[in-house]
Amino acid sequence: MNELPTAVAALDRGMMEGLHIGWQLYVSLGGRVVADAAGGESRPGVPMTRDTLMVWFSATKAVTSVAAAQQWQRGRFDLDDPVAAYIPEFGTKGKDAITIRHLFTHTAGIRSADVDARSPAGVVPGGTGYSPFVSPWDERLARIVQAEIEPGWVPGRRAGYHPFSGMFLLAEIVQRLDGRPFSRYVREEIFEPLGMQDCWLGMPGEVFASYGDRIGVLHLTRPGRQPFPFPRVDTEEGCAACVPGGAGRGPMRELGRLYEAMLGKGARDGVRLLDPPAAEAMVARHRVGMHDQTFGVVIDWGLGFIIDSVNYGRHCSPRTFGHGGGQSSVAFADPEHQLAVALVMNGLPGPAVHYKRLSEITDKIYEDLALASAGDAGRDHPVPTSGFQ
């Protein structure tokens, strides 16, 4: 099924240009599926299909945010409670003023608490030793607990995208309040109810083995070099790691269901994840007009969702919400058009090339659906000048 001919043509052209070796695209409009397609390869010699499981990187943050919001709506915490009220050992070295709202909005001031300085953002090849993608949960928590708040940072007064630490703390709070491991919580409270049966945030070894070649292998696609696998992420070890800020995986057609639920004010096909007030609060602006010191531009934020971003193209409405993932994926919903999009490209070509590629594809989605015309200039969005996304 595909009603997006020029968007798909742009994805295929990206393969010819060496930007990615394969792709998946899922789009629904008003609850009707208009594209559920895949092309190219998931790994050399293995076709990409609609059912291939691809890593989402930071698009995972939407899932973790919804999980935390479920606890909020159940009255287990208030947004302005100190994180240390739920993780007492966290409240040292100036971190006692950090609240749960600061974690959601990336204003806490502990951006590098759980990354390795030898490998920027903890994910770029070349680092050694510790990695938030494969290191044990308790080790990651210990690093965050021992970290100091950034010099001169007043929580809530400055903003900067936190690659891993903020979402990790939200997940730790969910674990402590609920009692289940976070990987199990997400499966039982989000993925399984929505029919996202092939989505995981921490995959058991026997499940990894059963999927075989259905596990996609994300590739780095650098100019002048042959594509090569992103280190460690798509191995059994990498798939087993529960990384709330960046290691969810599954078919994009299933991730799209989460955004359809958010468009439905927390419900999809009779399954309710969130009550309408909580769902609407998540995608309202909680951080407005603040310069993001990680990305180098002004970006607005909801509770875990990025609002009206360059990732969603020139034609998105100002209320569009979602999240991108590491130069390879994006998922978003545009409530003005009741549009849900989930896209992954199997190739990290570098940030400048990625943003150009993504802008072309998202623009063409709107144009193919007659939500905008090809001659419509739309609205420009600031393009990040730094950061891994």
mmCIF file of C-alpha atoms in Angstrom:
data_model
loop_
_atom_site.group_PDB
_atom_site.id
_atom_site.type_symbol
_atom_site.label_atom_id
_atom_site.label_comp_id
_atom_site.label_asym_id
_atom_site.label_seq_id
_atom_site.Cartn_x
_atom_site.Cartn_y
_atom_site.Cartn_z
ATOM 1 C CA MET A 1 0.000 0.000 0.000
ATOM 2 C CA ASN A 2 1.487 3.318 -1.075
ATOM 3 C CA GLU A 3 -0.176 6.619 -1.892
ATOM 4 C CA LEU A 4 3.097 8.559 -1.598
ATOM 5 C CA PRO A 5 4.842 8.134 -4.960
ATOM 6 C CA THR A 6 7.191 11.117 -4.824
ATOM 7 C CA ALA A 7 8.151 10.502 -1.183
ATOM 8 C CA VAL A 8 9.019 6.892 -2.018
ATOM 9 C CA ALA A 9 10.904 8.038 -5.106
ATOM 10 C CA ALA A 10 12.979 10.345 -2.876
ATOM 11 C CA LEU A 11 13.756 7.428 -0.566
ATOM 12 C CA ASP A 12 14.810 5.269 -3.508
ATOM 13 C CA ARG A 13 16.926 8.105 -4.884
ATOM 14 C CA GLY A 14 18.679 8.322 -1.503
ATOM 15 C CA MET A 15 19.714 4.692 -1.927
ATOM 16 C CA MET A 16 21.125 5.403 -5.365
ATOM 17 C CA GLU A 17 23.099 8.312 -3.890
ATOM 18 C CA GLY A 18 24.504 6.103 -1.138
ATOM 19 C CA LEU A 19 22.739 7.893 1.715
ATOM 20 C CA HIS A 20 21.086 4.707 2.983
ATOM 21 C CA ILE A 21 20.882 1.063 1.964
ATOM 22 C CA GLY A 22 17.186 0.627 2.785
ATOM 23 C CA TRP A 23 14.123 2.236 4.347
ATOM 24 C CA GLN A 24 10.711 1.738 5.959
ATOM 25 C CA LEU A 25 7.831 4.229 5.788
ATOM 26 C CA TYR A 26 4.452 4.144 7.523
ATOM 27 C CA VAL A 27 1.912 6.951 7.158
ATOM 28 C CA SER A 28 -1.733 7.225 8.175
ATOM 29 C CA LEU A 29 -4.136 10.081 7.536
ATOM 30 C CA GLY A 30 -7.268 10.374 9.654
ATOM 31 C CA GLY A 31 -6.714 6.801 10.814
ATOM 32 C CA ARG A 32 -6.499 5.442 7.249
ATOM 33 C CA VAL A 33 -3.201 3.840 6.241
ATOM 34 C CA VAL A 34 -1.868 5.566 3.127
ATOM 35 C CA ALA A 35 1.621 4.056 3.074
ATOM 36 C CA ASP A 36 3.116 0.946 4.618
ATOM 37 C CA ALA A 37 6.182 0.264 2.530
ATOM 38 C CA ALA A 38 9.829 -0.737 2.585
ATOM 39 C CA GLY A 39 12.693 -0.801 0.122
ATOM 40 C CA GLY A 40 16.335 -1.725 -0.238
ATOM 41 C CA GLU A 41 18.178 -3.831 2.290
ATOM 42 C CA SER A 42 18.089 -4.294 6.042
ATOM 43 C CA ARG A 43 21.621 -5.695 5.893
ATOM 44 C CA PRO A 44 23.747 -6.719 2.902
ATOM 45 C CA GLY A 45 21.888 -9.350 0.897
ATOM 46 C CA VAL A 46 18.748 -9.223 3.064
ATOM 47 C CA PRO A 47 15.741 -7.254 1.773
ATOM 48 C CA MET A 48 14.173 -4.630 3.994
ATOM 49 C CA THR A 49 10.524 -5.547 4.601
ATOM 50 C CA ARG A 50 7.695 -3.883 6.467
ATOM 51 C CA ASP A 51 8.316 -6.359 9.302
ATOM 52 C CA THR A 52 12.052 -5.747 9.724
ATOM 53 C CA LEU A 53 12.969 -4.612 13.237
ATOM 54 C CA MET A 54 15.041 -1.438 13.058
ATOM 55 C CA VAL A 55 16.592 0.452 15.958
ATOM 56 C CA TRP A 56 14.854 3.773 16.635
ATOM 57 C CA PHE A 57 17.654 5.553 18.518
ATOM 58 C CA SER A 58 16.204 8.671 20.181
ATOM 59 C CA ALA A 59 12.748 8.185 18.682
ATOM 60 C CA THR A 60 12.554 5.751 21.623
ATOM 61 C CA LYS A 61 12.147 8.751 23.926
ATOM 62 C CA ALA A 62 8.467 9.039 22.985
ATOM 63 C CA VAL A 63 7.844 5.563 24.399
ATOM 64 C CA THR A 64 9.683 6.280 27.646
ATOM 65 C CA SER A 65 7.874 9.585 28.022
ATOM 66 C CA VAL A 66 4.470 7.930 27.618
ATOM 67 C CA ALA A 67 5.434 5.318 30.210
ATOM 68 C CA ALA A 68 6.362 8.031 32.700
ATOM 69 C CA ALA A 69 3.202 10.003 31.910
ATOM 70 C CA GLN A 70 1.133 6.934 32.758
ATOM 71 C CA GLN A 71 2.549 7.053 36.274
ATOM 72 C CA TRP A 72 1.904 10.805 36.438
ATOM 73 C CA GLN A 73 -1.758 10.472 35.477
ATOM 74 C CA ARG A 74 -2.169 7.720 38.078
ATOM 75 C CA GLY A 75 -1.104 10.210 40.716
ATOM 76 C CA ARG A 76 2.209 8.547 41.505
ATOM 77 C CA PHE A 77 4.168 11.804 41.152
ATOM 78 C CA ASP A 78 3.751 15.478 40.272
ATOM 79 C CA LEU A 79 5.749 17.043 37.475
ATOM 80 C CA ASP A 80 7.444 19.514 39.795
ATOM 81 C CA ASP A 81 8.479 16.924 42.386
ATOM 82 C CA PRO A 82 12.244 16.657 42.864
ATOM 83 C CA VAL A 83 13.754 13.600 41.187
ATOM 84 C CA ALA A 84 15.455 12.892 44.523
ATOM 85 C CA ALA A 85 12.048 12.289 46.134
ATOM 86 C CA TYR A 86 11.942 9.027 44.161
ATOM 87 C CA ILE A 87 15.676 8.362 43.708
ATOM 88 C CA PRO A 88 17.097 9.678 47.015
ATOM 89 C CA GLU A 89 20.721 8.945 46.132
ATOM 90 C CA PHE A 90 20.400 11.292 43.137
ATOM 91 C CA GLY A 91 20.050 14.442 45.243
ATOM 92 C CA THR A 92 23.745 15.240 45.633
ATOM 93 C CA LYS A 93 26.239 17.618 44.021
ATOM 94 C CA GLY A 94 23.656 20.283 43.231
ATOM 95 C CA LYS A 95 21.112 17.916 41.669
ATOM 96 C CA ASP A 96 18.541 18.235 44.456
ATOM 97 C CA ALA A 97 16.790 21.067 42.571
ATOM 98 C CA ILE A 98 16.192 18.955 39.449
ATOM 99 C CA THR A 99 12.527 18.063 38.999
ATOM 100 C CA ILE A 100 10.721 15.496 36.905
ATOM 101 C CA ARG A 101 9.537 18.265 34.582
ATOM 102 C CA HIS A 102 13.188 19.167 33.941
ATOM 103 C CA LEU A 103 13.836 15.606 32.767
ATOM 104 C CA PHE A 104 10.915 15.711 30.326
ATOM 105 C CA THR A 105 11.978 19.095 28.920
ATOM 106 C CA HIS A 106 15.768 18.588 28.788
ATOM 107 C CA THR A 107 16.478 21.460 31.178
ATOM 108 C CA ALA A 108 18.071 19.489 34.036
ATOM 109 C CA GLY A 109 21.730 20.284 33.328
ATOM 110 C CA ILE A 110 23.199 16.770 33.417
ATOM 111 C CA ARG A 111 23.630 16.202 29.685
ATOM 112 C CA SER A 112 26.854 14.186 29.920
ATOM 113 C CA ALA A 113 26.103 12.338 33.130
ATOM 114 C CA ASP A 114 26.101 8.901 31.529
ATOM 115 C CA VAL A 115 28.194 9.196 28.385
ATOM 116 C CA ASP A 116 31.849 8.498 27.742
ATOM 117 C CA ALA A 117 33.874 11.598 26.862
ATOM 118 C CA ARG A 118 36.074 9.432 24.643
ATOM 119 C CA SER A 119 33.066 8.713 22.414
ATOM 120 C CA PRO A 120 30.869 11.802 21.852
ATOM 121 C CA ALA A 121 27.280 11.220 23.022
ATOM 122 C CA GLY A 122 28.387 7.701 23.909
ATOM 123 C CA VAL A 123 27.453 6.448 20.472
ATOM 124 C CA VAL A 124 29.978 7.603 17.907
ATOM 125 C CA PRO A 125 32.379 4.821 16.859
ATOM 126 C CA GLY A 126 35.845 5.196 18.293
ATOM 127 C CA GLY A 127 34.997 5.274 21.982
ATOM 128 C CA THR A 128 36.104 2.459 24.235
ATOM 129 C CA GLY A 129 34.925 0.878 27.448
ATOM 130 C CA TYR A 130 31.685 2.223 28.894
ATOM 131 C CA SER A 131 28.709 2.734 26.571
ATOM 132 C CA PRO A 132 25.123 3.538 27.574
ATOM 133 C CA PHE A 133 24.013 1.167 24.819
ATOM 134 C CA VAL A 134 25.447 -1.972 26.371
ATOM 135 C CA SER A 135 26.555 -1.207 29.953
ATOM 136 C CA PRO A 136 24.559 -2.610 32.910
ATOM 137 C CA TRP A 137 21.631 -0.617 34.282
ATOM 138 C CA ASP A 138 23.167 -0.233 37.738
ATOM 139 C CA GLU A 139 26.410 1.115 36.284
ATOM 140 C CA ARG A 140 24.526 3.733 34.290
ATOM 141 C CA LEU A 141 22.541 4.763 37.379
ATOM 142 C CA ALA A 142 25.719 5.043 39.436
ATOM 143 C CA ARG A 143 27.287 7.354 36.862
ATOM 144 C CA ILE A 144 24.275 9.644 36.896
ATOM 145 C CA VAL A 145 24.121 9.679 40.688
ATOM 146 C CA GLN A 146 27.790 10.663 40.924
ATOM 147 C CA ALA A 147 27.597 13.332 38.224
ATOM 148 C CA GLU A 148 27.660 17.033 39.028
ATOM 149 C CA ILE A 149 25.244 19.509 37.555
ATOM 150 C CA GLU A 150 26.864 21.555 34.783
ATOM 151 C CA PRO A 151 28.663 24.709 35.990
ATOM 152 C CA GLY A 152 26.361 27.716 36.133
ATOM 153 C CA TRP A 153 23.306 25.675 35.159
ATOM 154 C CA VAL A 154 20.082 26.515 36.979
ATOM 155 C CA PRO A 155 17.581 23.716 36.261
ATOM 156 C CA GLY A 156 14.699 25.006 34.193
ATOM 157 C CA ARG A 157 16.520 28.229 33.241
ATOM 158 C CA ARG A 158 18.782 26.720 30.579
ATOM 159 C CA ALA A 159 18.057 24.064 27.982
ATOM 160 C CA GLY A 160 20.136 21.408 26.271
ATOM 161 C CA TYR A 161 19.168 18.047 24.859
ATOM 162 C CA HIS A 162 20.136 15.153 27.165
ATOM 163 C CA PRO A 163 20.968 12.126 24.979
ATOM 164 C CA PHE A 164 20.429 9.499 27.662
ATOM 165 C CA SER A 165 20.413 10.626 31.306
ATOM 166 C CA GLY A 166 17.006 12.303 31.536
ATOM 167 C CA MET A 167 15.071 9.413 30.010
ATOM 168 C CA PHE A 168 17.055 6.932 32.088
ATOM 169 C CA LEU A 169 15.955 8.697 35.262
ATOM 170 C CA LEU A 170 12.316 8.762 34.138
ATOM 171 C CA ALA A 171 12.526 5.018 33.516
ATOM 172 C CA GLU A 172 14.147 4.429 36.903
ATOM 173 C CA ILE A 173 11.307 6.328 38.573
ATOM 174 C CA VAL A 174 8.748 4.176 36.721
ATOM 175 C CA GLN A 175 10.562 1.024 37.868
ATOM 176 C CA ARG A 176 10.626 2.121 41.485
ATOM 177 C CA LEU A 177 6.980 3.144 41.519
ATOM 178 C CA ASP A 178 5.639 0.162 39.575
ATOM 179 C CA GLY A 179 7.968 -2.647 40.668
ATOM 180 C CA ARG A 180 8.452 -4.182 37.226
ATOM 181 C CA PRO A 181 11.695 -3.851 35.248
ATOM 182 C CA PHE A 182 11.273 -1.024 32.757
ATOM 183 C CA SER A 183 11.667 -3.325 29.738
ATOM 184 C CA ARG A 184 8.784 -5.462 31.014
ATOM 185 C CA TYR A 185 6.686 -2.428 31.920
ATOM 186 C CA VAL A 186 6.931 -1.040 28.393
ATOM 187 C CA ARG A 187 6.020 -4.381 26.824
ATOM 188 C CA GLU A 188 3.002 -4.900 29.073
ATOM 189 C CA GLU A 189 1.697 -1.344 29.327
ATOM 190 C CA ILE A 190 2.411 0.065 25.850
ATOM 191 C CA PHE A 191 3.619 -2.357 23.192
ATOM 192 C CA GLU A 192 1.323 -5.335 23.785
ATOM 193 C CA PRO A 193 -1.883 -3.322 24.344
ATOM 194 C CA LEU A 194 -1.320 -1.453 21.061
ATOM 195 C CA GLY A 195 -0.487 -4.623 19.131
ATOM 196 C CA MET A 196 3.168 -3.597 18.790
ATOM 197 C CA GLN A 197 4.174 -7.227 19.224
ATOM 198 C CA ASP A 198 7.538 -6.896 17.481
ATOM 199 C CA CYS A 199 8.653 -3.823 19.432
ATOM 200 C CA TRP A 200 11.192 -4.110 22.225
ATOM 201 C CA LEU A 201 13.155 -2.004 24.658
ATOM 202 C CA GLY A 202 15.454 -4.714 25.952
ATOM 203 C CA MET A 203 15.098 -7.960 23.983
ATOM 204 C CA PRO A 204 15.652 -11.394 25.591
ATOM 205 C CA GLY A 205 18.346 -13.511 23.955
ATOM 206 C CA GLU A 206 15.957 -16.243 22.864
ATOM 207 C CA VAL A 207 13.743 -13.665 21.166
ATOM 208 C CA PHE A 208 16.761 -12.196 19.363
ATOM 209 C CA ALA A 209 17.674 -15.664 18.100
ATOM 210 C CA SER A 210 14.129 -16.348 16.904
ATOM 211 C CA TYR A 211 14.033 -13.193 14.756
ATOM 212 C CA GLY A 212 17.160 -14.075 12.785
ATOM 213 C CA ASP A 213 17.488 -11.841 9.706
ATOM 214 C CA ARG A 214 14.409 -9.853 10.688
ATOM 215 C CA ILE A 215 16.760 -7.835 12.938
ATOM 216 C CA GLY A 216 17.903 -4.963 10.764
ATOM 217 C CA VAL A 217 21.510 -3.801 10.977
ATOM 218 C CA LEU A 218 21.863 -0.024 10.939
ATOM 219 C CA HIS A 219 24.693 1.207 8.723
ATOM 220 C CA LEU A 220 26.940 4.233 8.679
ATOM 221 C CA THR A 221 27.047 5.715 5.191
ATOM 222 C CA ARG A 222 29.912 8.148 4.963
ATOM 223 C CA PRO A 223 30.960 9.803 1.684
ATOM 224 C CA GLY A 224 33.716 7.908 -0.070
ATOM 225 C CA ARG A 225 33.377 4.818 2.132
ATOM 226 C CA GLN A 226 31.472 1.588 1.827
ATOM 227 C CA PRO A 227 28.504 1.367 4.220
ATOM 228 C CA PHE A 228 29.460 -0.419 7.427
ATOM 229 C CA PRO A 229 27.430 -1.599 10.443
ATOM 230 C CA PHE A 230 26.979 0.721 13.381
ATOM 231 C CA PRO A 231 29.078 -0.871 16.155
ATOM 232 C CA ARG A 232 27.390 -3.057 18.784
ATOM 233 C CA VAL A 233 23.850 -1.697 18.512
ATOM 234 C CA ASP A 234 22.233 -4.519 16.511
ATOM 235 C CA THR A 235 24.097 -7.407 18.117
ATOM 236 C CA GLU A 236 22.480 -9.720 20.661
ATOM 237 C CA GLU A 237 24.217 -7.671 23.366
ATOM 238 C CA GLY A 238 22.940 -4.389 21.958
ATOM 239 C CA CYS A 239 19.387 -5.645 21.489
ATOM 240 C CA ALA A 240 19.302 -6.946 25.069
ATOM 241 C CA ALA A 241 20.195 -3.556 26.561
ATOM 242 C CA CYS A 242 17.287 -1.508 27.886
ATOM 243 C CA VAL A 243 18.269 2.054 27.009
ATOM 244 C CA PRO A 244 15.224 4.288 27.615
ATOM 245 C CA GLY A 245 16.697 7.155 25.613
ATOM 246 C CA GLY A 246 17.783 5.309 22.514
ATOM 247 C CA ALA A 247 17.518 1.526 22.063
ATOM 248 C CA GLY A 248 13.881 0.803 21.261
ATOM 249 C CA ARG A 249 13.394 -1.169 18.083
ATOM 250 C CA GLY A 250 10.699 -2.650 15.910
ATOM 251 C CA PRO A 251 8.962 -2.123 12.573
ATOM 252 C CA MET A 252 8.089 1.505 11.872
ATOM 253 C CA ARG A 253 4.538 0.451 11.032
ATOM 254 C CA GLU A 254 4.158 -0.496 14.703
ATOM 255 C CA LEU A 255 5.785 2.642 16.104
ATOM 256 C CA GLY A 256 3.238 4.557 14.045
ATOM 257 C CA ARG A 257 0.496 3.104 16.259
ATOM 258 C CA LEU A 258 1.841 5.001 19.258
ATOM 259 C CA TYR A 259 1.432 8.265 17.355
ATOM 260 C CA GLU A 260 -2.052 7.291 16.230
ATOM 261 C CA ALA A 261 -2.888 6.777 19.900
ATOM 262 C CA MET A 262 -1.530 10.222 20.748
ATOM 263 C CA LEU A 263 -3.635 11.718 17.944
ATOM 264 C CA GLY A 264 -6.565 9.908 19.568
ATOM 265 C CA LYS A 265 -5.909 11.758 22.837
ATOM 266 C CA GLY A 266 -4.319 8.674 24.343
ATOM 267 C CA ALA A 267 -6.360 5.907 22.716
ATOM 268 C CA ARG A 268 -6.315 3.813 19.549
ATOM 269 C CA ASP A 269 -8.889 1.193 18.481
ATOM 270 C CA GLY A 270 -10.393 1.045 21.952
ATOM 271 C CA VAL A 271 -7.051 0.719 23.740
ATOM 272 C CA ARG A 272 -6.343 3.634 26.065
ATOM 273 C CA LEU A 273 -2.763 4.394 27.117
ATOM 274 C CA LEU A 274 -3.434 7.831 28.587
ATOM 275 C CA ASP A 275 -6.462 9.842 29.626
ATOM 276 C CA PRO A 276 -7.137 12.815 27.320
ATOM 277 C CA PRO A 277 -5.854 15.503 29.743
ATOM 278 C CA ALA A 278 -2.516 13.714 30.158
ATOM 279 C CA ALA A 279 -2.169 12.996 26.440
ATOM 280 C CA GLU A 280 -2.896 16.613 25.543
ATOM 281 C CA ALA A 281 -0.516 17.902 28.223
ATOM 282 C CA MET A 282 2.318 15.800 26.798
ATOM 283 C CA VAL A 283 2.138 17.460 23.387
ATOM 284 C CA ALA A 284 1.545 21.017 24.610
ATOM 285 C CA ARG A 285 4.504 23.378 24.867
ATOM 286 C CA HIS A 286 6.216 23.222 28.271
ATOM 287 C CA ARG A 287 9.509 24.698 27.077
ATOM 288 C CA VAL A 288 9.118 27.668 24.742
ATOM 289 C CA GLY A 289 11.655 29.828 22.923
ATOM 290 C CA MET A 290 14.697 28.448 24.741
ATOM 291 C CA HIS A 291 18.052 28.073 22.999
ATOM 292 C CA ASP A 292 19.115 24.445 23.093
ATOM 293 C CA GLN A 293 22.795 24.324 24.032
ATOM 294 C CA THR A 294 23.217 20.837 22.608
ATOM 295 C CA PHE A 295 21.704 21.504 19.184
ATOM 296 C CA GLY A 296 22.636 25.168 18.952
ATOM 297 C CA VAL A 297 19.145 26.395 17.990
ATOM 298 C CA VAL A 298 15.832 27.313 19.596
ATOM 299 C CA ILE A 299 13.565 24.263 19.957
ATOM 300 C CA ASP A 300 10.240 23.968 21.798
ATOM 301 C CA TRP A 301 9.475 20.896 23.867
ATOM 302 C CA GLY A 302 6.436 19.186 25.324
ATOM 303 C CA LEU A 303 6.707 16.435 27.919
ATOM 304 C CA GLY A 304 9.269 14.329 26.090
ATOM 305 C CA PHE A 305 8.092 15.331 22.600
ATOM 306 C CA ILE A 306 9.783 17.886 20.327
ATOM 307 C CA ILE A 307 7.251 20.405 19.025
ATOM 308 C CA ASP A 308 7.312 21.837 15.472
ATOM 309 C CA SER A 309 10.786 20.668 14.492
ATOM 310 C CA VAL A 310 12.839 20.720 11.319
ATOM 311 C CA ASN A 311 12.447 16.930 11.444
ATOM 312 C CA TYR A 312 8.805 17.262 10.371
ATOM 313 C CA GLY A 313 9.363 19.376 7.265
ATOM 314 C CA ARG A 314 8.252 22.764 5.970
ATOM 315 C CA HIS A 315 4.567 21.900 5.748
ATOM 316 C CA CYS A 316 3.884 20.625 9.265
ATOM 317 C CA SER A 317 1.454 22.557 11.442
ATOM 318 C CA PRO A 318 2.848 24.429 14.477
ATOM 319 C CA ARG A 319 1.369 21.830 16.848
ATOM 320 C CA THR A 320 3.135 18.870 15.245
ATOM 321 C CA PHE A 321 4.941 16.715 17.809
ATOM 322 C CA GLY A 322 7.329 13.792 17.675
ATOM 323 C CA HIS A 323 10.979 12.823 17.958
ATOM 324 C CA GLY A 324 13.888 12.054 15.668
ATOM 325 C CA GLY A 325 16.527 9.407 16.162
ATOM 326 C CA GLY A 326 20.233 9.611 15.378
ATOM 327 C CA GLN A 327 20.376 10.679 11.701
ATOM 328 C CA SER A 328 18.205 7.732 10.708
ATOM 329 C CA SER A 329 14.624 7.818 12.022
ATOM 330 C CA VAL A 330 11.730 10.100 12.829
ATOM 331 C CA ALA A 331 8.171 9.632 14.031
ATOM 332 C CA PHE A 332 5.670 12.440 14.388
ATOM 333 C CA ALA A 333 2.000 13.369 14.405
ATOM 334 C CA ASP A 334 0.335 16.483 13.007
ATOM 335 C CA PRO A 335 -2.964 17.022 14.842
ATOM 336 C CA GLU A 336 -4.172 19.672 12.393
ATOM 337 C CA HIS A 337 -4.189 17.059 9.628
ATOM 338 C CA GLN A 338 -4.581 13.915 11.762
ATOM 339 C CA LEU A 339 -1.376 12.710 10.121
ATOM 340 C CA ALA A 340 0.942 10.107 11.656
ATOM 341 C CA VAL A 341 4.372 9.339 10.164
ATOM 342 C CA ALA A 342 7.053 6.819 11.124
ATOM 343 C CA LEU A 343 10.170 6.591 8.973
ATOM 344 C CA VAL A 344 13.574 4.959 9.206
ATOM 345 C CA MET A 345 16.454 5.070 6.736
ATOM 346 C CA ASN A 346 19.199 2.497 7.047
ATOM 347 C CA GLY A 347 22.077 4.901 6.767
ATOM 348 C CA LEU A 348 23.691 7.645 8.835
ATOM 349 C CA PRO A 349 25.239 10.009 6.272
ATOM 350 C CA GLY A 350 26.193 12.837 8.641
ATOM 351 C CA PRO A 351 23.904 15.525 10.094
ATOM 352 C CA ALA A 352 23.915 18.084 7.255
ATOM 353 C CA VAL A 353 23.129 15.488 4.612
ATOM 354 C CA HIS A 354 20.556 13.818 6.851
ATOM 355 C CA TYR A 355 18.557 16.985 7.504
ATOM 356 C CA LYS A 356 18.473 17.779 3.785
ATOM 357 C CA ARG A 357 17.372 14.216 2.961
ATOM 358 C CA LEU A 358 14.716 14.183 5.664
ATOM 359 C CA SER A 359 13.323 17.575 4.708
ATOM 360 C CA GLU A 360 12.795 16.458 1.123
ATOM 361 C CA ILE A 361 10.988 13.284 2.156
ATOM 362 C CA THR A 362 8.719 14.858 4.767
ATOM 363 C CA ASP A 363 7.838 17.712 2.429
ATOM 364 C CA LYS A 364 6.844 15.240 -0.264
ATOM 365 C CA ILE A 365 4.646 13.287 2.160
ATOM 366 C CA TYR A 366 2.513 16.406 2.639
ATOM 367 C CA GLU A 367 2.546 17.190 -1.072
ATOM 368 C CA ASP A 368 1.613 13.649 -2.121
ATOM 369 C CA LEU A 369 -1.366 13.778 0.232
ATOM 370 C CA ALA A 370 -2.442 17.207 -1.104
ATOM 371 C CA LEU A 371 -1.923 18.715 2.338
ATOM 372 C CA ALA A 372 0.430 21.194 0.663
ATOM 373 C CA SER A 373 1.384 22.060 -2.895
ATOM 374 C CA ALA A 374 4.845 21.594 -4.358
ATOM 375 C CA GLY A 375 5.083 25.348 -4.835
ATOM 376 C CA ASP A 376 4.179 26.130 -1.231
ATOM 377 C CA ALA A 377 7.222 27.590 0.532
ATOM 378 C CA GLY A 378 5.943 26.397 3.895
ATOM 379 C CA ARG A 379 7.768 27.411 7.056
ATOM 380 C CA ASP A 380 11.492 27.206 7.649
ATOM 381 C CA HIS A 381 12.728 25.661 10.890
ATOM 382 C CA PRO A 382 16.141 26.120 12.495
ATOM 383 C CA VAL A 383 18.545 23.330 11.586
ATOM 384 C CA PRO A 384 20.692 22.058 14.475
ATOM 385 C CA THR A 385 24.297 23.089 14.205
ATOM 386 C CA SER A 386 25.621 20.476 16.653
ATOM 387 C CA GLY A 387 24.522 17.343 18.470
ATOM 388 C CA PHE A 388 24.207 13.772 17.226
ATOM 389 C CA GLN A 389 20.616 13.921 15.903
#
